[in-house]
Short mmCIF file of C-alpha atoms in Angstrom, two decimals:
data_model
loop_
_atom_site.label_atom_id
_atom_site.label_comp_id
_atom_site.label_asym_id
_atom_site.label_seq_id
_atom_site.Cartn_x
_atom_site.Cartn_y
_atom_site.Cartn_z
CA UNK A 73 7.47 -9.43 3.26
CA UNK A 74 5.13 -6.98 1.56
CA UNK A 75 1.48 -7.65 0.74
CA UNK A 76 -0.70 -5.55 -1.54
CA UNK A 77 -4.30 -5.36 -0.37
CA UNK A 78 -7.52 -3.93 -1.79
CA UNK A 79 -9.65 -2.76 1.16
CA UNK A 80 -13.12 -1.28 1.46
CA UNK A 81 -13.32 2.50 1.08
CA UNK A 82 -14.87 3.10 4.49
CA UNK A 83 -13.54 3.63 7.99
CA UNK A 84 -13.22 -0.14 8.59
CA UNK A 85 -10.94 -0.89 5.61
CA UNK A 86 -11.87 -4.58 5.46
CA UNK A 87 -9.76 -6.65 3.03
CA UNK A 88 -11.29 -7.48 -0.34
CA UNK A 89 -8.35 -8.96 -2.22
CA UNK A 90 -4.75 -9.80 -1.17
CA UNK A 91 -1.71 -10.44 -3.36
CA UNK A 92 2.04 -10.83 -2.89
CA UNK A 93 2.90 -8.48 -5.76
CA UNK A 94 1.40 -5.31 -7.14
CA UNK A 95 1.17 -6.85 -10.60
CA UNK A 96 -0.81 -9.81 -9.25
CA UNK A 97 -3.26 -7.51 -7.44
CA UNK A 98 -3.63 -5.32 -10.53
CA UNK A 99 -4.43 -8.41 -12.61
CA UNK A 100 -7.05 -9.54 -10.05
CA UNK A 101 -8.63 -6.06 -10.04
CA UNK A 102 -8.43 -5.74 -13.83
CA UNK A 103 -6.43 -2.49 -13.78
CA UNK A 104 -3.08 -1.40 -15.23
CA UNK A 105 -0.10 -2.00 -12.94
CA UNK A 106 0.95 1.66 -13.26
CA UNK A 107 -2.44 2.78 -11.96
CA UNK A 108 -2.18 0.50 -8.93
CA UNK A 109 1.27 1.80 -7.96
CA UNK A 110 0.15 5.41 -8.49
CA UNK A 111 -2.82 4.89 -6.16
CA UNK A 112 -0.49 3.45 -3.50
CA UNK A 113 1.91 6.37 -3.92
CA UNK A 114 -0.89 8.94 -3.63
CA UNK A 115 -2.25 7.24 -0.50
CA UNK A 116 1.24 7.10 1.09
CA UNK A 117 1.81 10.80 0.42
CA UNK A 118 -1.67 11.69 1.78
CA UNK A 119 -2.35 13.56 -1.45
CA UNK A 120 -5.53 11.71 -2.24
CA UNK A 121 -7.12 10.31 0.92
CA UNK A 122 -10.54 9.59 -0.56
CA UNK A 123 -9.15 7.75 -3.57
CA UNK A 124 -11.54 4.79 -3.42
CA UNK A 125 -14.92 6.49 -3.13
CA UNK A 126 -15.77 5.97 -6.81
CA UNK A 127 -14.30 2.45 -7.08
CA UNK A 128 -15.50 1.20 -3.69
CA UNK A 129 -12.03 0.13 -2.54
CA UNK A 130 -8.61 1.53 -1.65
CA UNK A 131 -5.22 0.00 -2.35
CA UNK A 132 -2.70 -0.33 0.50
CA UNK A 133 0.76 -1.82 0.85
CA UNK A 134 1.26 -3.74 4.10
CA UNK A 135 4.61 -4.74 5.63
CA UNK A 136 4.35 -8.18 7.28
CA UNK A 137 7.06 -9.79 9.40
CA UNK A 138 8.13 -13.28 8.40
CA UNK A 139 7.71 -15.87 11.14
CA UNK A 140 10.94 -17.73 11.88
#
């Protein structure tokens, strides 16, 4: 399972908002879905490490194992 999480833009990266889909998180954060996925892509490629300084949060995609 994949979760999309908005975290604080500091060294602690505390969760602010969690959603099961990128579209759901984008809706909660009032941003276009394309922007959300671009921010995730930039963070994954380490092209834009300080992406959240101006907004106050970063977007991360987290892989979570299903319990069975």
